[in-house]
Amino acid sequence: MMEVGKRFESFDSLMEYTKIYEKQVFSKFFVRDCRTLANQVRKFPNNIAKQAPKELKYVHVKMCCIKGGKDFKSKNTARKTSTFRNGCQANFFVKLTVCGKYLEIVSKNEEHNHPCSENMFNALPHERLNLPKELKEKVKENLQVRGNKKMIQNKIFKETGNLVTLKDLTNINGSSQSSTTKHGFEMCIDMLKTMYNCDVVILHDPVTKNLKCLYFQDEYMRKQFHRYPEMIFIDGTYCLHESRAATYIILAEDGNGKGFIAAAGVLLDETEETIDWFVKTFRQKNPNSDKVRVIMSDKDQKERNVCKKYFPDAKLQICLF
């Protein structure tokens, strides 16, 4: 059981102790309130926290049962939805000792207002998704090749006893696809540069640093557009690759009336901002684009606004198809 007065030399050792305690009482705890050593020193420069080891991380930590914590009443006018919490008051409070060398449990409340059983504890998301690393990698591989989720679910239960739901497997597959998509774009960029000698320009999100837009053009595209810049067609399409991003094509027409690709791009979010960046990059990379006289696009107002902005002298037509 929880021991008041027990001391820990690091926050990690406290968390290890908490995990053992959780399995004893069949309840999950989370950090509800805390203050870091850095924040304490910033507010009180002469505080004992300045001398505390970095491994302690916190001046105080309040751990609460996941069915409790602080009450919160939403002011949103939307329909009310169910919540996992039911006001459980079980918690324990950990504080930095006077000497500044340890974290110490100073108070506890072990009374839960809900049943605590082993079956209910094992059914919590934190526990049922606690799979061995090798098994989790095998599960991801099977999901990526469209393996039967029901059979994967049964295999996990036989090997670990964890009651993983089909929704859990869908979430695991989604997270692995996100990392695969990121890795796939990196490989694609390298291939465009090394194998096809393309001029590649990338737009990243300024906050998350994730890729937002990819522009590329090889030497043949550039030379052909330099010869025949008078008319271009611009549009985007979906479902050409697993990322579900929009693939944008700028098509031009040669002297025989045959179309050729003048530039291409991949837009992960089809907003006016990314379309603007794509068309602006095309203008910057192709000085001969000043000679564009006719632009054909669909009824998408974002595309038409951008085309008017960067090709003010061109006649803008709409495609009936």
Short mmCIF file of C-alpha atoms in Angstrom, two decimals:
data_model
loop_
_atom_site.label_atom_id
_atom_site.label_comp_id
_atom_site.label_asym_id
_atom_site.label_seq_id
_atom_site.Cartn_x
_atom_site.Cartn_y
_atom_site.Cartn_z
CA MET A 1 0.00 0.00 0.00
CA MET A 2 0.95 3.66 -0.27
CA GLU A 3 3.46 4.73 2.42
CA VAL A 4 3.34 8.33 3.70
CA GLY A 5 6.90 9.49 4.35
CA LYS A 6 8.48 7.32 1.65
CA ARG A 7 11.25 9.17 -0.20
CA PHE A 8 12.53 8.96 -3.78
CA GLU A 9 15.85 10.05 -5.27
CA SER A 10 14.33 10.76 -8.70
CA PHE A 11 10.96 11.33 -10.37
CA ASP A 12 11.45 8.17 -12.45
CA SER A 13 11.72 6.06 -9.29
CA LEU A 14 8.48 7.67 -8.06
CA MET A 15 6.73 6.67 -11.29
CA GLU A 16 8.03 3.09 -10.99
CA TYR A 17 6.64 2.96 -7.44
CA THR A 18 3.33 4.37 -8.72
CA LYS A 19 3.05 1.64 -11.39
CA ILE A 20 3.51 -1.07 -8.74
CA TYR A 21 0.91 0.63 -6.54
CA GLU A 22 -1.55 0.87 -9.47
CA LYS A 23 -1.39 -2.90 -10.00
CA GLN A 24 -2.01 -3.46 -6.29
CA VAL A 25 -5.14 -1.29 -6.09
CA PHE A 26 -6.30 -1.78 -9.72
CA SER A 27 -6.53 1.97 -10.40
CA LYS A 28 -4.67 4.30 -12.74
CA PHE A 29 -3.20 7.61 -11.54
CA PHE A 30 -2.14 10.70 -13.49
CA VAL A 31 -0.30 13.96 -12.73
CA ARG A 32 -3.11 16.40 -11.91
CA ASP A 33 -1.05 19.30 -10.55
CA CYS A 34 2.67 20.03 -10.36
CA ARG A 35 5.39 22.67 -10.29
CA THR A 36 8.79 22.11 -11.86
CA LEU A 37 12.11 22.97 -10.23
CA ALA A 38 12.85 25.44 -13.04
CA ASN A 39 9.61 27.36 -12.49
CA GLN A 40 10.19 27.48 -8.74
CA VAL A 41 13.73 28.86 -9.15
CA ARG A 42 12.50 31.41 -11.68
CA LYS A 43 9.87 32.66 -9.24
CA PHE A 44 11.98 32.34 -6.07
CA PRO A 45 15.71 32.52 -6.99
CA ASN A 46 16.92 31.72 -3.46
CA ASN A 47 14.63 28.73 -2.94
CA ILE A 48 15.99 25.31 -1.93
CA ALA A 49 14.87 24.04 -5.37
CA LYS A 50 17.99 25.69 -6.81
CA GLN A 51 20.16 23.06 -5.07
CA ALA A 52 17.88 20.10 -5.84
CA PRO A 53 19.11 17.38 -8.26
CA LYS A 54 17.67 17.66 -11.77
CA GLU A 55 16.44 14.05 -11.57
CA LEU A 56 13.72 15.15 -9.12
CA LYS A 57 12.18 17.42 -11.84
CA TYR A 58 9.41 18.77 -9.58
CA VAL A 59 8.91 20.73 -6.35
CA HIS A 60 5.52 19.12 -5.78
CA VAL A 61 3.30 16.66 -7.66
CA LYS A 62 -0.33 15.72 -7.06
CA MET A 63 -1.31 12.32 -8.49
CA CYS A 64 -5.04 11.67 -8.88
CA CYS A 65 -7.17 8.69 -9.89
CA ILE A 66 -8.14 8.91 -13.57
CA LYS A 67 -11.79 8.85 -12.53
CA GLY A 68 -11.27 11.97 -10.44
CA GLY A 69 -9.12 15.07 -10.62
CA LYS A 70 -10.53 18.58 -10.68
CA ASP A 71 -14.20 19.16 -11.51
CA PHE A 72 -14.77 20.99 -14.77
CA LYS A 73 -18.03 22.38 -16.11
CA SER A 74 -18.08 23.13 -19.80
CA LYS A 75 -19.62 26.43 -20.92
CA ASN A 76 -20.07 25.08 -24.43
CA THR A 77 -23.65 25.14 -25.71
CA ALA A 78 -23.20 21.95 -27.73
CA ARG A 79 -24.83 18.68 -26.64
CA LYS A 80 -23.47 17.09 -23.47
CA THR A 81 -21.33 13.99 -23.88
CA SER A 82 -20.37 11.26 -21.42
CA THR A 83 -17.11 11.43 -19.49
CA PHE A 84 -14.83 8.84 -17.92
CA ARG A 85 -14.62 10.77 -14.64
CA ASN A 86 -17.05 10.45 -11.76
CA GLY A 87 -15.51 12.66 -9.05
CA CYS A 88 -13.23 10.11 -7.37
CA GLN A 89 -11.16 11.80 -4.62
CA ALA A 90 -8.37 9.20 -4.39
CA ASN A 91 -4.97 10.91 -4.65
CA PHE A 92 -1.54 11.29 -3.09
CA PHE A 93 0.68 14.36 -2.78
CA VAL A 94 4.46 14.33 -3.24
CA LYS A 95 6.67 17.23 -2.16
CA LEU A 96 10.35 18.21 -2.22
CA THR A 97 11.97 17.63 1.18
CA VAL A 98 13.41 20.48 3.25
CA CYS A 99 16.95 19.35 2.45
CA GLY A 100 16.12 19.46 -1.27
CA LYS A 101 17.50 15.97 -1.98
CA TYR A 102 14.33 13.85 -2.20
CA LEU A 103 10.69 13.74 -3.22
CA GLU A 104 8.53 12.61 -0.29
CA ILE A 105 4.93 11.37 -0.09
CA VAL A 106 3.32 13.76 2.43
CA SER A 107 -0.38 12.85 2.18
CA LYS A 108 -2.72 10.30 0.62
CA ASN A 109 -6.40 9.47 0.14
CA GLU A 110 -6.94 5.84 -0.87
CA GLU A 111 -10.75 5.85 -0.83
CA HIS A 112 -12.25 5.36 -4.30
CA ASN A 113 -15.94 5.97 -5.06
CA HIS A 114 -16.03 3.31 -7.78
CA PRO A 115 -15.35 -0.45 -8.01
CA CYS A 116 -11.67 -1.37 -8.44
CA SER A 117 -11.31 -4.79 -10.05
CA GLU A 118 -8.51 -6.47 -11.96
CA ASN A 119 -10.68 -7.01 -15.05
CA MET A 120 -11.71 -3.34 -15.20
CA PHE A 121 -8.11 -2.23 -14.67
CA ASN A 122 -6.80 -4.47 -17.48
CA ALA A 123 -9.50 -3.09 -19.80
CA LEU A 124 -8.18 0.49 -19.46
CA PRO A 125 -6.48 1.85 -22.62
CA HIS A 126 -3.18 2.35 -20.76
CA GLU A 127 -3.04 -1.34 -19.83
CA ARG A 128 -4.52 -3.11 -22.84
CA LEU A 129 -2.13 -1.26 -25.18
CA ASN A 130 0.88 -2.07 -23.00
CA LEU A 131 2.31 -4.63 -25.46
CA PRO A 132 5.87 -5.96 -25.76
CA LYS A 133 7.92 -3.95 -28.26
CA GLU A 134 8.50 -6.90 -30.62
CA LEU A 135 4.82 -7.83 -30.66
CA LYS A 136 3.77 -4.22 -31.30
CA GLU A 137 6.12 -4.05 -34.31
CA LYS A 138 4.68 -7.29 -35.70
CA VAL A 139 1.15 -5.93 -35.24
CA LYS A 140 2.06 -2.75 -37.16
CA GLU A 141 3.58 -4.79 -40.00
CA ASN A 142 0.47 -6.99 -40.25
CA LEU A 143 -1.83 -3.97 -40.25
CA GLN A 144 0.20 -2.24 -42.98
CA VAL A 145 -0.32 -5.23 -45.30
CA ARG A 146 -4.06 -5.17 -44.50
CA GLY A 147 -4.04 -8.13 -42.13
CA ASN A 148 -7.31 -9.38 -40.63
CA LYS A 149 -7.87 -7.28 -37.49
CA LYS A 150 -9.98 -9.95 -35.80
CA MET A 151 -7.21 -12.53 -36.18
CA ILE A 152 -4.60 -10.02 -34.96
CA GLN A 153 -6.82 -9.25 -31.96
CA ASN A 154 -7.08 -12.96 -31.09
CA LYS A 155 -3.32 -13.45 -31.45
CA ILE A 156 -2.61 -10.56 -29.04
CA PHE A 157 -5.05 -12.01 -26.49
CA LYS A 158 -3.48 -15.49 -26.70
CA GLU A 159 0.08 -14.18 -26.28
CA THR A 160 -0.46 -11.44 -23.67
CA GLY A 161 -4.03 -11.70 -22.36
CA ASN A 162 -4.60 -8.01 -23.27
CA LEU A 163 -8.14 -7.20 -24.41
CA VAL A 164 -7.19 -4.99 -27.37
CA THR A 165 -10.23 -3.63 -29.23
CA LEU A 166 -10.63 -3.31 -32.99
CA LYS A 167 -10.65 0.48 -32.51
CA ASP A 168 -7.24 0.22 -30.82
CA LEU A 169 -5.88 -1.62 -33.87
CA THR A 170 -7.31 1.08 -36.14
CA ASN A 171 -5.52 3.76 -34.08
CA ILE A 172 -2.24 1.80 -34.13
CA ASN A 173 -2.54 1.47 -37.90
CA GLY A 174 -3.22 5.19 -38.26
CA SER A 175 -0.16 6.17 -36.21
CA SER A 176 2.10 3.82 -38.17
CA GLN A 177 0.73 5.17 -41.47
CA SER A 178 1.57 8.73 -40.36
CA SER A 179 5.22 7.82 -39.76
CA THR A 180 5.29 5.76 -42.97
CA THR A 181 3.86 8.70 -44.93
CA LYS A 182 6.53 11.05 -43.52
CA HIS A 183 9.28 8.56 -44.39
CA GLY A 184 7.70 8.05 -47.83
CA PHE A 185 7.84 11.77 -48.61
CA GLU A 186 11.51 11.91 -47.60
CA MET A 187 12.29 9.02 -49.96
CA CYS A 188 10.23 10.67 -52.71
CA ILE A 189 12.13 13.95 -52.39
CA ASP A 190 15.50 12.16 -52.53
CA MET A 191 14.38 10.19 -55.59
CA LEU A 192 13.17 13.31 -57.42
CA LYS A 193 16.50 15.03 -56.80
CA THR A 194 18.90 12.14 -57.47
CA MET A 195 17.17 9.98 -60.10
CA TYR A 196 15.22 12.59 -62.06
CA ASN A 197 17.34 15.71 -61.41
CA CYS A 198 14.24 17.69 -60.48
CA ASP A 199 14.20 21.16 -59.03
CA VAL A 200 12.40 20.52 -55.72
CA VAL A 201 11.03 23.23 -53.41
CA ILE A 202 9.41 22.41 -50.05
CA LEU A 203 7.04 24.39 -47.84
CA HIS A 204 7.03 23.51 -44.11
CA ASP A 205 4.54 24.52 -41.46
CA PRO A 206 6.23 27.32 -39.42
CA VAL A 207 4.95 25.90 -36.11
CA THR A 208 4.99 22.09 -36.43
CA LYS A 209 7.76 21.98 -39.09
CA ASN A 210 5.71 19.35 -40.96
CA LEU A 211 5.71 19.27 -44.75
CA LYS A 212 2.78 21.22 -46.21
CA CYS A 213 3.57 21.48 -49.92
CA LEU A 214 6.02 20.01 -52.41
CA TYR A 215 6.81 21.61 -55.79
CA PHE A 216 8.95 19.90 -58.45
CA GLN A 217 9.93 20.40 -62.08
CA ASP A 218 12.50 18.60 -64.20
CA GLU A 219 14.58 20.06 -67.04
CA TYR A 220 12.26 18.77 -69.78
CA MET A 221 9.24 20.44 -68.15
CA ARG A 222 11.12 23.71 -67.80
CA LYS A 223 12.38 23.73 -71.41
CA GLN A 224 9.00 22.80 -72.88
CA PHE A 225 7.25 25.55 -70.95
CA HIS A 226 9.93 28.02 -72.04
CA ARG A 227 9.00 27.18 -75.66
CA TYR A 228 5.21 27.20 -75.22
CA PRO A 229 4.18 29.47 -72.31
CA GLU A 230 1.00 30.98 -73.82
CA MET A 231 -1.64 28.68 -72.28
CA ILE A 232 -1.72 26.68 -69.04
CA PHE A 233 -4.23 24.39 -67.33
CA ILE A 234 -4.19 24.02 -63.52
CA ASP A 235 -6.08 21.58 -61.33
CA GLY A 236 -5.69 19.16 -58.42
CA THR A 237 -6.81 15.59 -57.87
CA TYR A 238 -6.92 13.14 -54.97
CA CYS A 239 -6.40 9.41 -54.27
CA LEU A 240 -3.19 9.10 -56.33
CA HIS A 241 -1.16 8.03 -53.27
CA GLU A 242 -1.69 6.75 -49.73
CA SER A 243 -1.22 10.16 -48.07
CA ARG A 244 -4.54 11.33 -49.62
CA ALA A 245 -2.92 14.69 -50.33
CA ALA A 246 -3.91 16.72 -53.39
CA THR A 247 -1.69 16.31 -56.45
CA TYR A 248 -1.57 19.56 -58.44
CA ILE A 249 -0.61 19.67 -62.10
CA ILE A 250 0.20 22.69 -64.25
CA LEU A 251 -0.34 21.55 -67.84
CA ALA A 252 0.69 23.50 -70.94
CA GLU A 253 0.01 23.03 -74.67
CA ASP A 254 2.60 22.77 -77.43
CA GLY A 255 2.36 23.89 -81.09
CA ASN A 256 0.62 20.66 -82.13
CA GLY A 257 -2.11 21.02 -79.52
CA LYS A 258 -0.67 18.28 -77.30
CA GLY A 259 -0.50 18.78 -73.57
CA PHE A 260 2.64 18.40 -71.46
CA ILE A 261 3.26 18.77 -67.73
CA ALA A 262 5.00 22.05 -66.97
CA ALA A 263 5.18 21.57 -63.18
CA ALA A 264 3.67 19.41 -60.44
CA GLY A 265 3.17 19.50 -56.70
CA VAL A 266 1.73 17.72 -53.68
CA LEU A 267 -0.41 19.80 -51.29
CA LEU A 268 -1.17 18.18 -47.93
CA ASP A 269 -3.82 20.80 -47.19
CA GLU A 270 -5.60 22.39 -50.14
CA THR A 271 -5.94 25.89 -48.74
CA GLU A 272 -5.56 29.20 -50.54
CA GLU A 273 -2.26 29.69 -48.70
CA THR A 274 -0.67 26.50 -50.10
CA ILE A 275 -2.12 27.03 -53.60
CA ASP A 276 -0.75 30.58 -53.49
CA TRP A 277 2.71 29.25 -52.53
CA PHE A 278 2.58 26.62 -55.31
CA VAL A 279 1.67 29.11 -58.07
CA LYS A 280 4.10 31.75 -56.74
CA THR A 281 6.93 29.18 -56.81
CA PHE A 282 6.01 28.33 -60.41
CA ARG A 283 6.25 32.02 -61.35
CA GLN A 284 9.61 32.41 -59.60
CA LYS A 285 11.11 29.31 -61.22
CA ASN A 286 9.85 30.18 -64.72
CA PRO A 287 10.58 33.76 -65.83
CA ASN A 288 8.85 33.03 -69.15
CA SER A 289 5.51 32.74 -67.29
CA ASP A 290 5.00 36.45 -67.99
CA LYS A 291 3.92 35.34 -71.49
CA VAL A 292 0.94 33.31 -70.23
CA ARG A 293 -2.18 34.62 -71.99
CA VAL A 294 -4.88 32.04 -71.15
CA ILE A 295 -5.46 30.01 -67.97
CA MET A 296 -7.97 27.16 -67.73
CA SER A 297 -9.13 26.05 -64.26
CA ASP A 298 -12.24 24.68 -62.58
CA LYS A 299 -14.75 26.66 -60.53
CA ASP A 300 -12.68 26.48 -57.32
CA GLN A 301 -12.57 30.10 -56.17
CA LYS A 302 -9.26 29.62 -54.32
CA GLU A 303 -7.50 28.60 -57.53
CA ARG A 304 -9.07 31.42 -59.52
CA ASN A 305 -8.13 34.07 -56.93
CA VAL A 306 -4.49 32.92 -56.95
CA CYS A 307 -4.36 32.81 -60.76
CA LYS A 308 -5.71 36.36 -60.98
CA LYS A 309 -3.13 37.49 -58.44
CA TYR A 310 -0.06 36.11 -60.25
CA PHE A 311 -1.30 36.32 -63.86
CA PRO A 312 -3.20 39.63 -63.93
CA ASP A 313 -2.88 40.01 -67.73
CA ALA A 314 -4.03 36.47 -68.57
CA LYS A 315 -7.58 35.59 -69.57
CA LEU A 316 -9.11 33.21 -67.02
CA GLN A 317 -11.37 30.50 -68.45
CA ILE A 318 -13.47 27.93 -66.60
CA CYS A 319 -13.53 24.25 -67.50
CA LEU A 320 -17.06 22.86 -68.04
CA PHE A 321 -15.96 19.35 -67.11
#
